Amino acid sequence: MVFVHVVLVKVKPAVLNNGFEEFKARLETLRDLQVTKDEVLQLKWGPPVWDVRSQGYNYGLYSVFRSKEGLERYRDDADHKNFGKMNLLPNVDDVLAYDFEV
């Protein structure tokens, strides 16, 4: 079994209009965290295919973990939490996270 972690965000209009490419580049640095290297099998950021269905969430993360324990380690990791505080939260109006087993 693997575990999927999905994060949807509503990027602030100011970021979309000025600095969105820099924001996306900063999000990609999530790959550089040791916990990501250790636990994540797949990681992909991207926009919705159909805006009409996205309820305002305009960017998202899809990631796959080897185990529930790995997902928990990632969730609780100090570097991961700092990544969110520094790179994600200042640039978004809302965040939705959802985890499930496949």
PDB file of N, CA and C in Angstrom:
ATOM      1  N   MET A   1       0.836  -1.185   0.000  1.00  0.00           N
ATOM      2  CA  MET A   1       0.000   0.000   0.000  1.00  0.00           C
ATOM      3  C   MET A   1       0.879   1.246   0.000  1.00  0.00           C
ATOM      4  N   VAL A   2       0.395   2.267  -0.690  1.00  0.00           N
ATOM      5  CA  VAL A   2       1.043   3.575  -0.653  1.00  0.00           C
ATOM      6  C   VAL A   2       0.021   4.597  -0.164  1.00  0.00           C
ATOM      7  N   PHE A   3       0.518   5.752   0.204  1.00  0.00           N
ATOM      8  CA  PHE A   3      -0.340   6.821   0.710  1.00  0.00           C
ATOM      9  C   PHE A   3      -0.175   8.053  -0.157  1.00  0.00           C
ATOM     10  N   VAL A   4      -1.297   8.659  -0.504  1.00  0.00           N
ATOM     11  CA  VAL A   4      -1.320   9.846  -1.352  1.00  0.00           C
ATOM     12  C   VAL A   4      -1.631  11.052  -0.486  1.00  0.00           C
ATOM     13  N   HIS A   5      -0.882  12.112  -0.728  1.00  0.00           N
ATOM     14  CA  HIS A   5      -1.047  13.385  -0.023  1.00  0.00           C
ATOM     15  C   HIS A   5      -1.344  14.440  -1.082  1.00  0.00           C
ATOM     16  N   VAL A   6      -2.501  15.084  -0.960  1.00  0.00           N
ATOM     17  CA  VAL A   6      -2.906  16.128  -1.902  1.00  0.00           C
ATOM     18  C   VAL A   6      -3.057  17.425  -1.131  1.00  0.00           C
ATOM     19  N   VAL A   7      -2.484  18.495  -1.661  1.00  0.00           N
ATOM     20  CA  VAL A   7      -2.632  19.827  -1.075  1.00  0.00           C
ATOM     21  C   VAL A   7      -3.125  20.754  -2.177  1.00  0.00           C
ATOM     22  N   LEU A   8      -4.243  21.414  -1.936  1.00  0.00           N
ATOM     23  CA  LEU A   8      -4.776  22.398  -2.875  1.00  0.00           C
ATOM     24  C   LEU A   8      -4.645  23.773  -2.239  1.00  0.00           C
ATOM     25  N   VAL A   9      -4.266  24.768  -3.043  1.00  0.00           N
ATOM     26  CA  VAL A   9      -4.104  26.125  -2.527  1.00  0.00           C
ATOM     27  C   VAL A   9      -4.811  27.126  -3.426  1.00  0.00           C
ATOM     28  N   LYS A  10      -5.218  28.210  -2.800  1.00  0.00           N
ATOM     29  CA  LYS A  10      -5.748  29.364  -3.520  1.00  0.00           C
ATOM     30  C   LYS A  10      -4.664  30.424  -3.480  1.00  0.00           C
ATOM     31  N   VAL A  11      -3.914  30.529  -4.562  1.00  0.00           N
ATOM     32  CA  VAL A  11      -2.821  31.489  -4.640  1.00  0.00           C
ATOM     33  C   VAL A  11      -3.405  32.896  -4.660  1.00  0.00           C
ATOM     34  N   LYS A  12      -2.816  33.783  -3.866  1.00  0.00           N
ATOM     35  CA  LYS A  12      -3.295  35.161  -3.784  1.00  0.00           C
ATOM     36  C   LYS A  12      -3.238  35.829  -5.164  1.00  0.00           C
ATOM     37  N   PRO A  13      -4.247  36.634  -5.497  1.00  0.00           N
ATOM     38  CA  PRO A  13      -4.249  37.328  -6.790  1.00  0.00           C
ATOM     39  C   PRO A  13      -2.983  38.145  -7.028  1.00  0.00           C
ATOM     40  N   ALA A  14      -2.465  38.788  -5.999  1.00  0.00           N
ATOM     41  CA  ALA A  14      -1.245  39.586  -6.163  1.00  0.00           C
ATOM     42  C   ALA A  14      -0.066  38.720  -6.603  1.00  0.00           C
ATOM     43  N   VAL A  15       0.013  37.497  -6.101  1.00  0.00           N
ATOM     44  CA  VAL A  15       1.089  36.572  -6.483  1.00  0.00           C
ATOM     45  C   VAL A  15       0.869  36.085  -7.909  1.00  0.00           C
ATOM     46  N   LEU A  16      -0.381  35.796  -8.259  1.00  0.00           N
ATOM     47  CA  LEU A  16      -0.679  35.361  -9.627  1.00  0.00           C
ATOM     48  C   LEU A  16      -0.302  36.437 -10.642  1.00  0.00           C
ATOM     49  N   ASN A  17      -0.521  37.689 -10.283  1.00  0.00           N
ATOM     50  CA  ASN A  17      -0.269  38.804 -11.194  1.00  0.00           C
ATOM     51  C   ASN A  17       1.184  39.250 -11.231  1.00  0.00           C
ATOM     52  N   ASN A  18       1.920  38.964 -10.170  1.00  0.00           N
ATOM     53  CA  ASN A  18       3.304  39.419 -10.114  1.00  0.00           C
ATOM     54  C   ASN A  18       4.097  38.487  -9.201  1.00  0.00           C
ATOM     55  N   GLY A  19       4.876  37.615  -9.781  1.00  0.00           N
ATOM     56  CA  GLY A  19       5.723  36.735  -8.992  1.00  0.00           C
ATOM     57  C   GLY A  19       5.293  35.284  -8.971  1.00  0.00           C
ATOM     58  N   PHE A  20       4.343  34.896  -9.807  1.00  0.00           N
ATOM     59  CA  PHE A  20       3.866  33.515  -9.796  1.00  0.00           C
ATOM     60  C   PHE A  20       4.962  32.529 -10.205  1.00  0.00           C
ATOM     61  N   GLU A  21       5.783  32.895 -11.176  1.00  0.00           N
ATOM     62  CA  GLU A  21       6.863  32.002 -11.604  1.00  0.00           C
ATOM     63  C   GLU A  21       7.872  31.793 -10.475  1.00  0.00           C
ATOM     64  N   GLU A  22       8.175  32.842  -9.743  1.00  0.00           N
ATOM     65  CA  GLU A  22       9.079  32.718  -8.593  1.00  0.00           C
ATOM     66  C   GLU A  22       8.450  31.848  -7.506  1.00  0.00           C
ATOM     67  N   PHE A  23       7.160  32.037  -7.267  1.00  0.00           N
ATOM     68  CA  PHE A  23       6.435  31.226  -6.292  1.00  0.00           C
ATOM     69  C   PHE A  23       6.508  29.747  -6.662  1.00  0.00           C
ATOM     70  N   LYS A  24       6.246  29.427  -7.917  1.00  0.00           N
ATOM     71  CA  LYS A  24       6.295  28.035  -8.368  1.00  0.00           C
ATOM     72  C   LYS A  24       7.705  27.461  -8.208  1.00  0.00           C
ATOM     73  N   ALA A  25       8.714  28.245  -8.513  1.00  0.00           N
ATOM     74  CA  ALA A  25      10.094  27.788  -8.368  1.00  0.00           C
ATOM     75  C   ALA A  25      10.417  27.504  -6.901  1.00  0.00           C
ATOM     76  N   ARG A  26       9.931  28.334  -6.003  1.00  0.00           N
ATOM     77  CA  ARG A  26      10.163  28.107  -4.577  1.00  0.00           C
ATOM     78  C   ARG A  26       9.456  26.842  -4.099  1.00  0.00           C
ATOM     79  N   LEU A  27       8.263  26.576  -4.635  1.00  0.00           N
ATOM     80  CA  LEU A  27       7.551  25.354  -4.251  1.00  0.00           C
ATOM     81  C   LEU A  27       8.327  24.111  -4.662  1.00  0.00           C
ATOM     82  N   GLU A  28       9.002  24.181  -5.779  1.00  0.00           N
ATOM     83  CA  GLU A  28       9.769  23.024  -6.266  1.00  0.00           C
ATOM     84  C   GLU A  28      10.914  22.662  -5.326  1.00  0.00           C
ATOM     85  N   THR A  29      11.339  23.603  -4.464  1.00  0.00           N
ATOM     86  CA  THR A  29      12.423  23.299  -3.531  1.00  0.00           C
ATOM     87  C   THR A  29      11.982  22.322  -2.445  1.00  0.00           C
ATOM     88  N   LEU A  30      10.691  22.010  -2.387  1.00  0.00           N
ATOM     89  CA  LEU A  30      10.214  20.975  -1.473  1.00  0.00           C
ATOM     90  C   LEU A  30      10.945  19.663  -1.738  1.00  0.00           C
ATOM     91  N   ARG A  31      11.321  19.440  -2.975  1.00  0.00           N
ATOM     92  CA  ARG A  31      12.045  18.222  -3.362  1.00  0.00           C
ATOM     93  C   ARG A  31      13.403  18.115  -2.667  1.00  0.00           C
ATOM     94  N   ASP A  32      13.967  19.253  -2.281  1.00  0.00           N
ATOM     95  CA  ASP A  32      15.307  19.284  -1.702  1.00  0.00           C
ATOM     96  C   ASP A  32      15.346  18.899  -0.224  1.00  0.00           C
ATOM     97  N   LEU A  33      14.194  18.880   0.438  1.00  0.00           N
ATOM     98  CA  LEU A  33      14.170  18.519   1.854  1.00  0.00           C
ATOM     99  C   LEU A  33      14.560  17.061   2.029  1.00  0.00           C
ATOM    100  N   GLN A  34      15.327  16.781   3.061  1.00  0.00           N
ATOM    101  CA  GLN A  34      15.769  15.410   3.293  1.00  0.00           C
ATOM    102  C   GLN A  34      14.595  14.463   3.495  1.00  0.00           C
ATOM    103  N   VAL A  35      13.570  14.927   4.232  1.00  0.00           N
ATOM    104  CA  VAL A  35      12.410  14.066   4.471  1.00  0.00           C
ATOM    105  C   VAL A  35      11.692  13.729   3.162  1.00  0.00           C
ATOM    106  N   THR A  36      11.669  14.654   2.230  1.00  0.00           N
ATOM    107  CA  THR A  36      11.067  14.396   0.918  1.00  0.00           C
ATOM    108  C   THR A  36      11.885  13.346   0.174  1.00  0.00           C
ATOM    109  N   LYS A  37      13.189  13.521   0.183  1.00  0.00           N
ATOM    110  CA  LYS A  37      14.059  12.555  -0.491  1.00  0.00           C
ATOM    111  C   LYS A  37      13.915  11.162   0.110  1.00  0.00           C
ATOM    112  N   ASP A  38      13.729  11.113   1.428  1.00  0.00           N
ATOM    113  CA  ASP A  38      13.646   9.829   2.117  1.00  0.00           C
ATOM    114  C   ASP A  38      12.299   9.130   1.949  1.00  0.00           C
ATOM    115  N   GLU A  39      11.221   9.875   1.873  1.00  0.00           N
ATOM    116  CA  GLU A  39       9.891   9.280   2.002  1.00  0.00           C
ATOM    117  C   GLU A  39       8.992   9.363   0.763  1.00  0.00           C
ATOM    118  N   VAL A  40       9.248  10.295  -0.133  1.00  0.00           N
ATOM    119  CA  VAL A  40       8.314  10.553  -1.236  1.00  0.00           C
ATOM    120  C   VAL A  40       8.723   9.777  -2.488  1.00  0.00           C
ATOM    121  N   LEU A  41       7.772   9.047  -3.044  1.00  0.00           N
ATOM    122  CA  LEU A  41       7.994   8.311  -4.292  1.00  0.00           C
ATOM    123  C   LEU A  41       7.733   9.189  -5.512  1.00  0.00           C
ATOM    124  N   GLN A  42       6.706  10.023  -5.431  1.00  0.00           N
ATOM    125  CA  GLN A  42       6.336  10.932  -6.523  1.00  0.00           C
ATOM    126  C   GLN A  42       5.927  12.265  -5.932  1.00  0.00           C
ATOM    127  N   LEU A  43       6.225  13.348  -6.649  1.00  0.00           N
ATOM    128  CA  LEU A  43       5.827  14.680  -6.216  1.00  0.00           C
ATOM    129  C   LEU A  43       5.590  15.529  -7.458  1.00  0.00           C
ATOM    130  N   LYS A  44       4.437  16.146  -7.536  1.00  0.00           N
ATOM    131  CA  LYS A  44       4.090  16.963  -8.704  1.00  0.00           C
ATOM    132  C   LYS A  44       3.238  18.144  -8.276  1.00  0.00           C
ATOM    133  N   TRP A  45       3.646  19.342  -8.671  1.00  0.00           N
ATOM    134  CA  TRP A  45       2.852  20.554  -8.487  1.00  0.00           C
ATOM    135  C   TRP A  45       2.181  20.885  -9.817  1.00  0.00           C
ATOM    136  N   GLY A  46       0.980  21.455  -9.780  1.00  0.00           N
ATOM    137  CA  GLY A  46       0.361  21.875 -11.026  1.00  0.00           C
ATOM    138  C   GLY A  46      -0.976  22.555 -10.833  1.00  0.00           C
ATOM    139  N   PRO A  47      -1.455  23.202 -11.894  1.00  0.00           N
ATOM    140  CA  PRO A  47      -2.758  23.871 -11.881  1.00  0.00           C
ATOM    141  C   PRO A  47      -3.874  22.882 -12.200  1.00  0.00           C
ATOM    142  N   PRO A  48      -5.114  23.255 -11.920  1.00  0.00           N
ATOM    143  CA  PRO A  48      -6.227  22.376 -12.265  1.00  0.00           C
ATOM    144  C   PRO A  48      -6.417  22.303 -13.782  1.00  0.00           C
ATOM    145  N   VAL A  49      -6.927  21.185 -14.235  1.00  0.00           N
ATOM    146  CA  VAL A  49      -7.227  21.039 -15.659  1.00  0.00           C
ATOM    147  C   VAL A  49      -8.449  21.879 -16.025  1.00  0.00           C
ATOM    148  N   TRP A  50      -9.461  21.863 -15.160  1.00  0.00           N
ATOM    149  CA  TRP A  50     -10.684  22.616 -15.392  1.00  0.00           C
ATOM    150  C   TRP A  50     -10.924  23.581 -14.240  1.00  0.00           C
ATOM    151  N   ASP A  51     -10.732  24.866 -14.486  1.00  0.00           N
ATOM    152  CA  ASP A  51     -10.940  25.884 -13.448  1.00  0.00           C
ATOM    153  C   ASP A  51     -12.365  25.870 -12.908  1.00  0.00           C
ATOM    154  N   VAL A  52     -13.336  25.563 -13.739  1.00  0.00           N
ATOM    155  CA  VAL A  52     -14.737  25.630 -13.351  1.00  0.00           C
ATOM    156  C   VAL A  52     -15.053  24.653 -12.215  1.00  0.00           C
ATOM    157  N   ARG A  53     -14.270  23.594 -12.074  1.00  0.00           N
ATOM    158  CA  ARG A  53     -14.521  22.586 -11.039  1.00  0.00           C
ATOM    159  C   ARG A  53     -13.654  22.770  -9.802  1.00  0.00           C
ATOM    160  N   SER A  54     -12.742  23.710  -9.812  1.00  0.00           N
ATOM    161  CA  SER A  54     -11.721  23.786  -8.767  1.00  0.00           C
ATOM    162  C   SER A  54     -12.112  24.616  -7.546  1.00  0.00           C
ATOM    163  N   GLN A  55     -13.265  25.253  -7.571  1.00  0.00           N
ATOM    164  CA  GLN A  55     -13.777  26.031  -6.441  1.00  0.00           C
ATOM    165  C   GLN A  55     -12.759  27.045  -5.929  1.00  0.00           C
ATOM    166  N   GLY A  56     -12.018  27.647  -6.835  1.00  0.00           N
ATOM    167  CA  GLY A  56     -11.058  28.684  -6.478  1.00  0.00           C
ATOM    168  C   GLY A  56      -9.664  28.188  -6.148  1.00  0.00           C
ATOM    169  N   TYR A  57      -9.490  26.889  -5.980  1.00  0.00           N
ATOM    170  CA  TYR A  57      -8.153  26.346  -5.745  1.00  0.00           C
ATOM    171  C   TYR A  57      -7.433  26.323  -7.084  1.00  0.00           C
ATOM    172  N   ASN A  58      -6.335  27.065  -7.176  1.00  0.00           N
ATOM    173  CA  ASN A  58      -5.706  27.269  -8.478  1.00  0.00           C
ATOM    174  C   ASN A  58      -4.301  26.673  -8.610  1.00  0.00           C
ATOM    175  N   TYR A  59      -3.864  25.928  -7.615  1.00  0.00           N
ATOM    176  CA  TYR A  59      -2.591  25.224  -7.712  1.00  0.00           C
ATOM    177  C   TYR A  59      -2.620  24.078  -6.717  1.00  0.00           C
ATOM    178  N   GLY A  60      -1.904  23.004  -7.012  1.00  0.00           N
ATOM    179  CA  GLY A  60      -1.971  21.868  -6.108  1.00  0.00           C
ATOM    180  C   GLY A  60      -0.735  21.010  -6.135  1.00  0.00           C
ATOM    181  N   LEU A  61      -0.616  20.210  -5.081  1.00  0.00           N
ATOM    182  CA  LEU A  61       0.473  19.257  -4.916  1.00  0.00           C
ATOM    183  C   LEU A  61      -0.114  17.850  -4.851  1.00  0.00           C
ATOM    184  N   TYR A  62       0.506  16.946  -5.578  1.00  0.00           N
ATOM    185  CA  TYR A  62       0.188  15.525  -5.513  1.00  0.00           C
ATOM    186  C   TYR A  62       1.484  14.821  -5.132  1.00  0.00           C
ATOM    187  N   SER A  63       1.440  14.037  -4.060  1.00  0.00           N
ATOM    188  CA  SER A  63       2.633  13.289  -3.676  1.00  0.00           C
ATOM    189  C   SER A  63       2.239  11.907  -3.174  1.00  0.00           C
ATOM    190  N   VAL A  64       3.149  10.964  -3.365  1.00  0.00           N
ATOM    191  CA  VAL A  64       2.918   9.574  -3.001  1.00  0.00           C
ATOM    192  C   VAL A  64       4.026   9.139  -2.043  1.00  0.00           C
ATOM    193  N   PHE A  65       3.602   8.461  -0.971  1.00  0.00           N
ATOM    194  CA  PHE A  65       4.515   8.025   0.081  1.00  0.00           C
ATOM    195  C   PHE A  65       4.571   6.510   0.163  1.00  0.00           C
ATOM    196  N   ARG A  66       5.708   6.012   0.572  1.00  0.00           N
ATOM    197  CA  ARG A  66       5.937   4.572   0.708  1.00  0.00           C
ATOM    198  C   ARG A  66       5.050   3.945   1.776  1.00  0.00           C
ATOM    199  N   SER A  67       4.796   4.706   2.856  1.00  0.00           N
ATOM    200  CA  SER A  67       4.082   4.147   4.000  1.00  0.00           C
ATOM    201  C   SER A  67       3.376   5.252   4.774  1.00  0.00           C
ATOM    202  N   LYS A  68       2.452   4.846   5.626  1.00  0.00           N
ATOM    203  CA  LYS A  68       1.775   5.799   6.502  1.00  0.00           C
ATOM    204  C   LYS A  68       2.783   6.442   7.454  1.00  0.00           C
ATOM    205  N   GLU A  69       3.729   5.653   7.919  1.00  0.00           N
ATOM    206  CA  GLU A  69       4.761   6.178   8.816  1.00  0.00           C
ATOM    207  C   GLU A  69       5.607   7.244   8.115  1.00  0.00           C
ATOM    208  N   GLY A  70       5.901   7.025   6.847  1.00  0.00           N
ATOM    209  CA  GLY A  70       6.645   8.019   6.072  1.00  0.00           C
ATOM    210  C   GLY A  70       5.865   9.304   5.897  1.00  0.00           C
ATOM    211  N   LEU A  71       4.572   9.180   5.630  1.00  0.00           N
ATOM    212  CA  LEU A  71       3.706  10.354   5.519  1.00  0.00           C
ATOM    213  C   LEU A  71       3.659  11.102   6.849  1.00  0.00           C
ATOM    214  N   GLU A  72       3.550  10.363   7.941  1.00  0.00           N
ATOM    215  CA  GLU A  72       3.534  11.000   9.258  1.00  0.00           C
ATOM    216  C   GLU A  72       4.867  11.689   9.553  1.00  0.00           C
ATOM    217  N   ARG A  73       5.960  11.050   9.189  1.00  0.00           N
ATOM    218  CA  ARG A  73       7.280  11.669   9.386  1.00  0.00           C
ATOM    219  C   ARG A  73       7.376  12.971   8.603  1.00  0.00           C
ATOM    220  N   TYR A  74       6.925  12.950   7.363  1.00  0.00           N
ATOM    221  CA  TYR A  74       6.903  14.141   6.506  1.00  0.00           C
ATOM    222  C   TYR A  74       6.023  15.222   7.124  1.00  0.00           C
ATOM    223  N   ARG A  75       4.822  14.858   7.536  1.00  0.00           N
ATOM    224  CA  ARG A  75       3.874  15.805   8.131  1.00  0.00           C
ATOM    225  C   ARG A  75       4.466  16.508   9.345  1.00  0.00           C
ATOM    226  N   ASP A  76       5.191  15.764  10.168  1.00  0.00           N
ATOM    227  CA  ASP A  76       5.702  16.286  11.432  1.00  0.00           C
ATOM    228  C   ASP A  76       7.101  16.879  11.341  1.00  0.00           C
ATOM    229  N   ASP A  77       7.756  16.741  10.205  1.00  0.00           N
ATOM    230  CA  ASP A  77       9.139  17.186  10.040  1.00  0.00           C
ATOM    231  C   ASP A  77       9.267  18.705  10.175  1.00  0.00           C
ATOM    232  N   ALA A  78      10.229  19.159  10.956  1.00  0.00           N
ATOM    233  CA  ALA A  78      10.424  20.598  11.197  1.00  0.00           C
ATOM    234  C   ALA A  78      10.766  21.349   9.915  1.00  0.00           C
ATOM    235  N   ASP A  79      11.598  20.775   9.053  1.00  0.00           N
ATOM    236  CA  ASP A  79      11.942  21.443   7.793  1.00  0.00           C
ATOM    237  C   ASP A  79      10.724  21.559   6.882  1.00  0.00           C
ATOM    238  N   HIS A  80       9.885  20.530   6.865  1.00  0.00           N
ATOM    239  CA  HIS A  80       8.660  20.583   6.061  1.00  0.00           C
ATOM    240  C   HIS A  80       7.723  21.680   6.583  1.00  0.00           C
ATOM    241  N   LYS A  81       7.560  21.752   7.895  1.00  0.00           N
ATOM    242  CA  LYS A  81       6.709  22.788   8.482  1.00  0.00           C
ATOM    243  C   LYS A  81       7.266  24.174   8.175  1.00  0.00           C
ATOM    244  N   ASN A  82       8.576  24.327   8.257  1.00  0.00           N
ATOM    245  CA  ASN A  82       9.198  25.613   7.948  1.00  0.00           C
ATOM    246  C   ASN A  82       9.018  25.969   6.470  1.00  0.00           C
ATOM    247  N   PHE A  83       9.118  24.974   5.602  1.00  0.00           N
ATOM    248  CA  PHE A  83       8.883  25.195   4.170  1.00  0.00           C
ATOM    249  C   PHE A  83       7.495  25.800   3.958  1.00  0.00           C
ATOM    250  N   GLY A  84       6.491  25.231   4.603  1.00  0.00           N
ATOM    251  CA  GLY A  84       5.133  25.741   4.468  1.00  0.00           C
ATOM    252  C   GLY A  84       5.003  27.163   4.985  1.00  0.00           C
ATOM    253  N   LYS A  85       5.583  27.440   6.128  1.00  0.00           N
ATOM    254  CA  LYS A  85       5.511  28.787   6.721  1.00  0.00           C
ATOM    255  C   LYS A  85       6.184  29.832   5.851  1.00  0.00           C
ATOM    256  N   MET A  86       7.310  29.473   5.267  1.00  0.00           N
ATOM    257  CA  MET A  86       8.108  30.446   4.509  1.00  0.00           C
ATOM    258  C   MET A  86       7.686  30.584   3.050  1.00  0.00           C
ATOM    259  N   ASN A  87       7.283  29.502   2.428  1.00  0.00           N
ATOM    260  CA  ASN A  87       7.057  29.517   0.979  1.00  0.00           C
ATOM    261  C   ASN A  87       5.596  29.450   0.572  1.00  0.00           C
ATOM    262  N   LEU A  88       4.790  28.779   1.359  1.00  0.00           N
ATOM    263  CA  LEU A  88       3.407  28.556   0.963  1.00  0.00           C
ATOM    264  C   LEU A  88       2.457  29.559   1.609  1.00  0.00           C
ATOM    265  N   LEU A  89       2.379  29.544   2.911  1.00  0.00           N
ATOM    266  CA  LEU A  89       1.362  30.321   3.620  1.00  0.00           C
ATOM    267  C   LEU A  89       1.358  31.821   3.321  1.00  0.00           C
ATOM    268  N   PRO A  90       2.510  32.477   3.157  1.00  0.00           N
ATOM    269  CA  PRO A  90       2.458  33.913   2.858  1.00  0.00           C
ATOM    270  C   PRO A  90       1.864  34.235   1.480  1.00  0.00           C
ATOM    271  N   ASN A  91       1.774  33.234   0.619  1.00  0.00           N
ATOM    272  CA  ASN A  91       1.382  33.468  -0.771  1.00  0.00           C
ATOM    273  C   ASN A  91       0.010  32.941  -1.145  1.00  0.00           C
ATOM    274  N   VAL A  92      -0.705  32.374  -0.183  1.00  0.00           N
ATOM    275  CA  VAL A  92      -2.007  31.775  -0.492  1.00  0.00           C
ATOM    276  C   VAL A  92      -3.082  32.286   0.463  1.00  0.00           C
ATOM    277  N   ASP A  93      -4.330  32.238  -0.012  1.00  0.00           N
ATOM    278  CA  ASP A  93      -5.474  32.630   0.806  1.00  0.00           C
ATOM    279  C   ASP A  93      -6.101  31.444   1.529  1.00  0.00           C
ATOM    280  N   ASP A  94      -5.888  30.230   1.017  1.00  0.00           N
ATOM    281  CA  ASP A  94      -6.491  29.055   1.641  1.00  0.00           C
ATOM    282  C   ASP A  94      -5.695  27.814   1.248  1.00  0.00           C
ATOM    283  N   VAL A  95      -5.717  26.819   2.127  1.00  0.00           N
ATOM    284  CA  VAL A  95      -5.034  25.542   1.900  1.00  0.00           C
ATOM    285  C   VAL A  95      -5.971  24.416   2.303  1.00  0.00           C
ATOM    286  N   LEU A  96      -6.020  23.384   1.485  1.00  0.00           N
ATOM    287  CA  LEU A  96      -6.768  22.178   1.790  1.00  0.00           C
ATOM    288  C   LEU A  96      -5.833  20.989   1.606  1.00  0.00           C
ATOM    289  N   ALA A  97      -5.671  20.191   2.661  1.00  0.00           N
ATOM    290  CA  ALA A  97      -4.840  18.994   2.573  1.00  0.00           C
ATOM    291  C   ALA A  97      -5.716  17.768   2.755  1.00  0.00           C
ATOM    292  N   TYR A  98      -5.384  16.716   2.006  1.00  0.00           N
ATOM    293  CA  TYR A  98      -6.177  15.492   2.036  1.00  0.00           C
ATOM    294  C   TYR A  98      -5.243  14.316   1.812  1.00  0.00           C
ATOM    295  N   ASP A  99      -5.339  13.315   2.669  1.00  0.00           N
ATOM    296  CA  ASP A  99      -4.482  12.147   2.592  1.00  0.00           C
ATOM    297  C   ASP A  99      -5.338  10.881   2.500  1.00  0.00           C
ATOM    298  N   PHE A 100      -4.902   9.908   1.689  1.00  0.00           N
ATOM    299  CA  PHE A 100      -5.637   8.654   1.607  1.00  0.00           C
ATOM    300  C   PHE A 100      -4.715   7.515   1.208  1.00  0.00           C
ATOM    301  N   GLU A 101      -5.164   6.303   1.516  1.00  0.00           N
ATOM    302  CA  GLU A 101      -4.418   5.110   1.208  1.00  0.00           C
ATOM    303  C   GLU A 101      -4.880   4.526  -0.124  1.00  0.00           C
ATOM    304  N   VAL A 102      -3.930   4.073  -0.911  1.00  0.00           N
ATOM    305  CA  VAL A 102      -4.235   3.459  -2.200  1.00  0.00           C
ATOM    306  C   VAL A 102      -3.905   1.982  -2.141  1.00  0.00           C
TER     307      VAL A 102
END
